[in-house]
Amino acid sequence: MKVSKLWSLFWSVAGAVPVRVKIMGIILGLVLLLGLGVTFQIRASLSRTLADQLDKQAISITRDVAARSTDLILTNNTFALYELLRDTVDNNQDVRYVFILDPSGEVLVSTFGDRFPPDLLKANPVPPDQRFSLEILDTEEGLIHDVAVPIFDGKAGVARVGMSERHFRDVVAAATRRLLLTTALMSLIGIFAAYLLTMVLTRPIRGLVEATEAVAKGNLKHRAPVWANDELGQLGMAFNAMTEKLELARNELRRKEEMRTRLLEKVISVQEEERKRIARELHDETSQSLTSLMVGLKIVQSASNMEEVRERTAELRSLIEKTLEGVYDLALELRPSILDDLGLVAAVRKHMRDYSRKSDIHMDLHTIGLEEKRLPPEIETALYRIVQEALSNVIKHAGAEKVDVVLEHRGSSVVAKIEDDGRGFDVDKVMNSRKEERRLGLFGMYERASLMGGVLTLKSRPGQGTTVFIEIPLDGEKALLEERDTNSESTSVGSLSTGGDQ
Ligand SMILES: Nc1ncnc2c1ncn2[C@@H]1O[C@H](COP(=O)(O)OP(=O)(O)OP(=O)(O)O)[C@@H](O)[C@H]1O
Ligand SMILES: [Mg+2]
């Protein structure tokens, strides 16, 4: 529980600081840890080695003093003894004191002069049969390595030498200072290196972050800077490629949106025109006829004999027949009921026959597997309107001699193809032309096909004719509604020649 709390605390702190600070913190921490660790180790081992050396030196000096003082003690030459002690102190900078005790333990001669510390006498006693005794004394001046060596097996007394640690402590302190200085220097270099590293790492990341923010705000023109060809550079390139695709997709979407709006406007204006036409038709034709009918009926009402009634009624009948025909034609124009009643193939065939009367283009219709079948009404309408527009384009723009229309039930989809041998056109140029130049016919065809989940392909090149190919899937509910004759299968090939001679 506690560990997880600490962990979450660590993450709340580490997560809040920028990557730059994290990297610099880690590198600085490592350098400091390494530097301090090395300093501590070197200091410890140096202290041990120097302390050992000091002990050995102390023992050797004390033995030397003991050996050289034996004769002087026996001859009671105190002055020479004192000289020996002075020489020893002068020649060894670590020697803090030297003194010689007589066999009864009294100070015979010492380097302290009159101020001999009384406690020192009792410290570090040495039995006569022992070669030496070493003791580390804690004094006001620091630690002293005190060595006692019996002189002449203790019969002539004891030689004592005290070696101060001060000098070697100074050496250790100087070495420690140098190591700490090196650590500090390394830390500075580490911070600088970390700064460079974080710059190399975070700069492209910051560029990416800025680019992401720009994209989030809808600015798809912004690109992430690519500094190098490493992983971050590749990430930047991938990001830029993605934004580029997004921009293209958005532009395409906008274009489609714009075209859809224009298509809608066109549909609405066509609808308005149609209404006006119907109103005109009703006003000029139907209501005129009905008025004539009313006048006629009045005449009949006031007819004087049966002969006149018969004559007038016959006239009125023919007037009613004409009016009925007009109403029927109007209804037919509004919705080609042949599409509802007889289906796609019959409607296309009638449409082509009507067109062939108006132009001298040779028109052929081939149907495969569709003669006896009905498709879902929305697919029939979509295909009918696409074929209608394609044929209208052929008549308006192609200058073709011949056009072939194929309607085919192929596997689980329905396919239509309208192919002319006219002058063709540059599809890309027309589709990407400025909006005021662009027409809505082709776009409407694409829209109708895609609304049905199908695809429309346009193949054309100047001088090489045009082929419009549409494939619409017939799945689930869009499956064939009716199979009037299951035996006829897809082998039924209908061909209608609706050339200009008909
Ligand atoms: N079969 C074709 N042969 C030659 N050019 C064609 C053919 N179909 C289309 N085009 C070219 O493509 C252009 C765009 O056709 P689209 O049907 O979109 O517009 P439109 O027929 O000019 O006008 P509308 O919006 O009334 O259909 C045409 O202006 C024409 O230049
Ligand atoms: Mg057109």
mmCIF file of N, CA, C and O in Angstrom, residues 266-316:
data_model
loop_
_atom_site.group_PDB
_atom_site.id
_atom_site.type_symbol
_atom_site.label_atom_id
_atom_site.label_comp_id
_atom_site.label_asym_id
_atom_site.label_seq_id
_atom_site.Cartn_x
_atom_site.Cartn_y
_atom_site.Cartn_z
ATOM 1 N N LYS A 266 -30.338 22.481 -58.560
ATOM 2 C CA LYS A 266 -30.825 22.180 -59.907
ATOM 3 C C LYS A 266 -32.136 21.386 -59.836
ATOM 4 O O LYS A 266 -33.090 21.685 -60.537
ATOM 5 N N VAL A 267 -32.114 20.368 -58.918
ATOM 6 C CA VAL A 267 -33.319 19.542 -58.774
ATOM 7 C C VAL A 267 -34.507 20.426 -58.407
ATOM 8 O O VAL A 267 -35.590 20.319 -58.977
ATOM 9 N N ILE A 268 -34.255 21.357 -57.444
ATOM 10 C CA ILE A 268 -35.345 22.223 -56.994
ATOM 11 C C ILE A 268 -35.817 23.127 -58.135
ATOM 12 O O ILE A 268 -37.018 23.283 -58.373
ATOM 13 N N SER A 269 -34.849 23.682 -58.883
ATOM 14 C CA SER A 269 -35.271 24.588 -59.954
ATOM 15 C C SER A 269 -35.985 23.811 -61.070
ATOM 16 O O SER A 269 -36.955 24.291 -61.635
ATOM 17 N N VAL A 270 -35.493 22.569 -61.311
ATOM 18 C CA VAL A 270 -36.181 21.744 -62.325
ATOM 19 C C VAL A 270 -37.600 21.459 -61.863
ATOM 20 O O VAL A 270 -38.572 21.527 -62.641
ATOM 21 N N GLN A 271 -37.728 21.175 -60.554
ATOM 22 C CA GLN A 271 -39.039 20.882 -59.975
ATOM 23 C C GLN A 271 -39.973 22.102 -60.143
ATOM 24 O O GLN A 271 -41.142 21.954 -60.519
ATOM 25 N N GLU A 272 -39.394 23.276 -59.863
ATOM 26 C CA GLU A 272 -40.169 24.520 -59.988
ATOM 27 C C GLU A 272 -40.652 24.709 -61.433
ATOM 28 O O GLU A 272 -41.816 25.008 -61.687
ATOM 29 N N GLU A 273 -39.690 24.494 -62.340
ATOM 30 C CA GLU A 273 -40.009 24.638 -63.771
ATOM 31 C C GLU A 273 -41.136 23.696 -64.162
ATOM 32 O O GLU A 273 -42.077 24.061 -64.884
ATOM 33 N N GLU A 274 -40.988 22.470 -63.640
ATOM 34 C CA GLU A 274 -41.966 21.426 -63.957
ATOM 35 C C GLU A 274 -43.349 21.848 -63.458
ATOM 36 O O GLU A 274 -44.348 21.704 -64.148
ATOM 37 N N ARG A 275 -43.382 22.396 -62.239
ATOM 38 C CA ARG A 275 -44.656 22.836 -61.666
ATOM 39 C C ARG A 275 -45.282 23.936 -62.522
ATOM 40 O O ARG A 275 -46.485 23.920 -62.788
ATOM 41 N N LYS A 276 -44.413 24.870 -62.918
ATOM 42 C CA LYS A 276 -44.919 25.977 -63.738
ATOM 43 C C LYS A 276 -45.509 25.440 -65.037
ATOM 44 O O LYS A 276 -46.562 25.856 -65.497
ATOM 45 N N ARG A 277 -44.729 24.467 -65.592
ATOM 46 C CA ARG A 277 -45.186 23.889 -66.873
ATOM 47 C C ARG A 277 -46.541 23.202 -66.697
ATOM 48 O O ARG A 277 -47.455 23.365 -67.510
ATOM 49 N N ILE A 278 -46.661 22.443 -65.577
ATOM 50 C CA ILE A 278 -47.920 21.722 -65.331
ATOM 51 C C ILE A 278 -49.062 22.741 -65.150
ATOM 52 O O ILE A 278 -50.163 22.584 -65.703
ATOM 53 N N ALA A 279 -48.747 23.811 -64.378
ATOM 54 C CA ALA A 279 -49.768 24.826 -64.136
ATOM 55 C C ALA A 279 -50.208 25.437 -65.464
ATOM 56 O O ALA A 279 -51.412 25.623 -65.713
ATOM 57 N N ARG A 280 -49.195 25.714 -66.329
ATOM 58 C CA ARG A 280 -49.498 26.288 -67.635
ATOM 59 C C ARG A 280 -50.354 25.331 -68.456
ATOM 60 O O ARG A 280 -51.361 25.710 -69.039
ATOM 61 N N GLU A 281 -49.915 24.090 -68.419
ATOM 62 C CA GLU A 281 -50.610 23.048 -69.174
ATOM 63 C C GLU A 281 -52.057 22.945 -68.707
ATOM 64 O O GLU A 281 -52.984 22.929 -69.510
ATOM 65 N N LEU A 282 -52.230 22.909 -67.377
ATOM 66 C CA LEU A 282 -53.574 22.783 -66.818
ATOM 67 C C LEU A 282 -54.411 24.017 -67.174
ATOM 68 O O LEU A 282 -55.586 23.895 -67.533
ATOM 69 N N HIS A 283 -53.740 25.163 -67.089
ATOM 70 C CA HIS A 283 -54.473 26.408 -67.365
ATOM 71 C C HIS A 283 -54.816 26.535 -68.843
ATOM 72 O O HIS A 283 -55.972 26.746 -69.215
ATOM 73 N N ASP A 284 -53.769 26.353 -69.681
ATOM 74 C CA ASP A 284 -53.976 26.625 -71.103
ATOM 75 C C ASP A 284 -54.772 25.523 -71.805
ATOM 76 O O ASP A 284 -55.577 25.792 -72.670
ATOM 77 N N GLU A 285 -54.468 24.283 -71.421
ATOM 78 C CA GLU A 285 -55.099 23.172 -72.153
ATOM 79 C C GLU A 285 -56.340 22.671 -71.436
ATOM 80 O O GLU A 285 -57.459 22.831 -71.902
ATOM 81 N N THR A 286 -56.112 22.088 -70.247
ATOM 82 C CA THR A 286 -57.207 21.389 -69.574
ATOM 83 C C THR A 286 -58.351 22.344 -69.224
ATOM 84 O O THR A 286 -59.514 22.054 -69.504
ATOM 85 N N SER A 287 -58.015 23.491 -68.604
ATOM 86 C CA SER A 287 -59.119 24.347 -68.177
ATOM 87 C C SER A 287 -59.823 24.984 -69.380
ATOM 88 O O SER A 287 -61.035 25.199 -69.359
ATOM 89 N N GLN A 288 -59.041 25.208 -70.469
ATOM 90 C CA GLN A 288 -59.686 25.714 -71.693
ATOM 91 C C GLN A 288 -60.689 24.685 -72.209
ATOM 92 O O GLN A 288 -61.825 25.020 -72.563
ATOM 93 N N SER A 289 -60.225 23.417 -72.207
ATOM 94 C CA SER A 289 -61.104 22.356 -72.708
ATOM 95 C C SER A 289 -62.354 22.247 -71.843
ATOM 96 O O SER A 289 -63.473 22.071 -72.338
ATOM 97 N N LEU A 290 -62.137 22.346 -70.506
ATOM 98 C CA LEU A 290 -63.279 22.212 -69.596
ATOM 99 C C LEU A 290 -64.262 23.385 -69.786
ATOM 100 O O LEU A 290 -65.488 23.197 -69.723
ATOM 101 N N THR A 291 -63.674 24.563 -70.059
ATOM 102 C CA THR A 291 -64.546 25.716 -70.312
ATOM 103 C C THR A 291 -65.380 25.473 -71.580
ATOM 104 O O THR A 291 -66.601 25.686 -71.592
ATOM 105 N N SER A 292 -64.686 24.988 -72.621
ATOM 106 C CA SER A 292 -65.415 24.693 -73.874
ATOM 107 C C SER A 292 -66.501 23.663 -73.604
ATOM 108 O O SER A 292 -67.619 23.752 -74.128
ATOM 109 N N LEU A 293 -66.139 22.698 -72.736
ATOM 110 C CA LEU A 293 -67.097 21.630 -72.391
ATOM 111 C C LEU A 293 -68.329 22.233 -71.720
ATOM 112 O O LEU A 293 -69.476 21.854 -72.024
ATOM 113 N N MET A 294 -68.053 23.186 -70.809
ATOM 114 C CA MET A 294 -69.158 23.822 -70.094
ATOM 115 C C MET A 294 -70.064 24.587 -71.057
ATOM 116 O O MET A 294 -71.297 24.457 -71.025
ATOM 117 N N VAL A 295 -69.409 25.346 -71.961
ATOM 118 C CA VAL A 295 -70.167 26.117 -72.949
ATOM 119 C C VAL A 295 -70.992 25.169 -73.812
ATOM 120 O O VAL A 295 -72.199 25.377 -74.058
ATOM 121 N N GLY A 296 -70.330 24.095 -74.240
ATOM 122 C CA GLY A 296 -71.002 23.095 -75.075
ATOM 123 C C GLY A 296 -72.229 22.521 -74.383
ATOM 124 O O GLY A 296 -73.289 22.341 -74.986
ATOM 125 N N LEU A 297 -72.068 22.211 -73.072
ATOM 126 C CA LEU A 297 -73.161 21.614 -72.307
ATOM 127 C C LEU A 297 -74.342 22.594 -72.206
ATOM 128 O O LEU A 297 -75.499 22.189 -72.242
ATOM 129 N N LYS A 298 -73.991 23.869 -72.076
ATOM 130 C CA LYS A 298 -75.046 24.889 -72.012
ATOM 131 C C LYS A 298 -75.841 24.894 -73.308
ATOM 132 O O LYS A 298 -77.080 24.986 -73.314
ATOM 133 N N ILE A 299 -75.086 24.783 -74.424
ATOM 134 C CA ILE A 299 -75.756 24.770 -75.742
ATOM 135 C C ILE A 299 -76.670 23.555 -75.823
ATOM 136 O O ILE A 299 -77.820 23.631 -76.272
ATOM 137 N N VAL A 300 -76.133 22.430 -75.326
ATOM 138 C CA VAL A 300 -76.943 21.199 -75.347
ATOM 139 C C VAL A 300 -78.218 21.417 -74.534
ATOM 140 O O VAL A 300 -79.310 21.008 -74.937
ATOM 141 N N GLN A 301 -78.013 22.069 -73.380
ATOM 142 C CA GLN A 301 -79.151 22.300 -72.480
ATOM 143 C C GLN A 301 -80.269 23.088 -73.200
ATOM 144 O O GLN A 301 -81.438 22.792 -73.023
ATOM 145 N N SER A 302 -79.791 24.071 -73.981
ATOM 146 C CA SER A 302 -80.799 24.924 -74.608
ATOM 147 C C SER A 302 -81.133 24.480 -76.057
ATOM 148 O O SER A 302 -81.699 25.247 -76.826
ATOM 149 N N ALA A 303 -80.710 23.245 -76.384
ATOM 150 C CA ALA A 303 -80.974 22.754 -77.752
ATOM 151 C C ALA A 303 -82.478 22.572 -77.964
ATOM 152 O O ALA A 303 -83.193 22.155 -77.058
ATOM 153 N N SER A 304 -82.869 22.871 -79.173
ATOM 154 C CA SER A 304 -84.321 22.820 -79.434
ATOM 155 C C SER A 304 -84.765 21.437 -79.902
ATOM 156 O O SER A 304 -85.866 21.001 -79.605
ATOM 157 N N ASN A 305 -83.882 20.714 -80.560
ATOM 158 C CA ASN A 305 -84.313 19.369 -81.004
ATOM 159 C C ASN A 305 -83.228 18.324 -80.752
ATOM 160 O O ASN A 305 -82.074 18.654 -80.449
ATOM 161 N N MET A 306 -83.648 17.088 -80.885
ATOM 162 C CA MET A 306 -82.768 15.931 -80.594
ATOM 163 C C MET A 306 -81.559 15.865 -81.524
ATOM 164 O O MET A 306 -80.445 15.466 -81.112
ATOM 165 N N GLU A 307 -81.821 16.268 -82.779
ATOM 166 C CA GLU A 307 -80.756 16.245 -83.794
ATOM 167 C C GLU A 307 -79.555 17.097 -83.356
ATOM 168 O O GLU A 307 -78.402 16.657 -83.385
ATOM 169 N N GLU A 308 -79.935 18.312 -82.894
ATOM 170 C CA GLU A 308 -78.881 19.252 -82.449
ATOM 171 C C GLU A 308 -78.149 18.706 -81.215
ATOM 172 O O GLU A 308 -76.918 18.815 -81.102
ATOM 173 N N VAL A 309 -78.955 18.063 -80.300
ATOM 174 C CA VAL A 309 -78.338 17.479 -79.090
ATOM 175 C C VAL A 309 -77.291 16.440 -79.485
ATOM 176 O O VAL A 309 -76.163 16.418 -78.977
ATOM 177 N N ARG A 310 -77.666 15.561 -80.433
ATOM 178 C CA ARG A 310 -76.740 14.493 -80.862
ATOM 179 C C ARG A 310 -75.457 15.075 -81.435
ATOM 180 O O ARG A 310 -74.346 14.646 -81.106
ATOM 181 N N GLU A 311 -75.680 16.076 -82.289
ATOM 182 C CA GLU A 311 -74.534 16.709 -82.955
ATOM 183 C C GLU A 311 -73.555 17.308 -81.925
ATOM 184 O O GLU A 311 -72.347 17.073 -81.943
ATOM 185 N N ARG A 312 -74.147 18.067 -80.989
ATOM 186 C CA ARG A 312 -73.319 18.725 -79.961
ATOM 187 C C ARG A 312 -72.632 17.704 -79.056
ATOM 188 O O ARG A 312 -71.454 17.844 -78.697
ATOM 189 N N THR A 313 -73.371 16.629 -78.689
ATOM 190 C CA THR A 313 -72.794 15.603 -77.797
ATOM 191 C C THR A 313 -71.586 14.939 -78.457
ATOM 192 O O THR A 313 -70.568 14.663 -77.796
ATOM 193 N N ALA A 314 -71.700 14.681 -79.744
ATOM 194 C CA ALA A 314 -70.567 14.065 -80.460
ATOM 195 C C ALA A 314 -69.353 14.976 -80.401
ATOM 196 O O ALA A 314 -68.219 14.529 -80.140
ATOM 197 N N GLU A 315 -69.597 16.278 -80.588
ATOM 198 C CA GLU A 315 -68.480 17.249 -80.528
ATOM 199 C C GLU A 315 -67.840 17.226 -79.127
ATOM 200 O O GLU A 315 -66.618 17.209 -78.971
ATOM 201 N N LEU A 316 -68.784 17.226 -78.118
ATOM 202 C CA LEU A 316 -68.281 17.251 -76.720
ATOM 203 C C LEU A 316 -67.469 15.988 -76.398
ATOM 204 O O LEU A 316 -66.469 16.025 -75.713
#
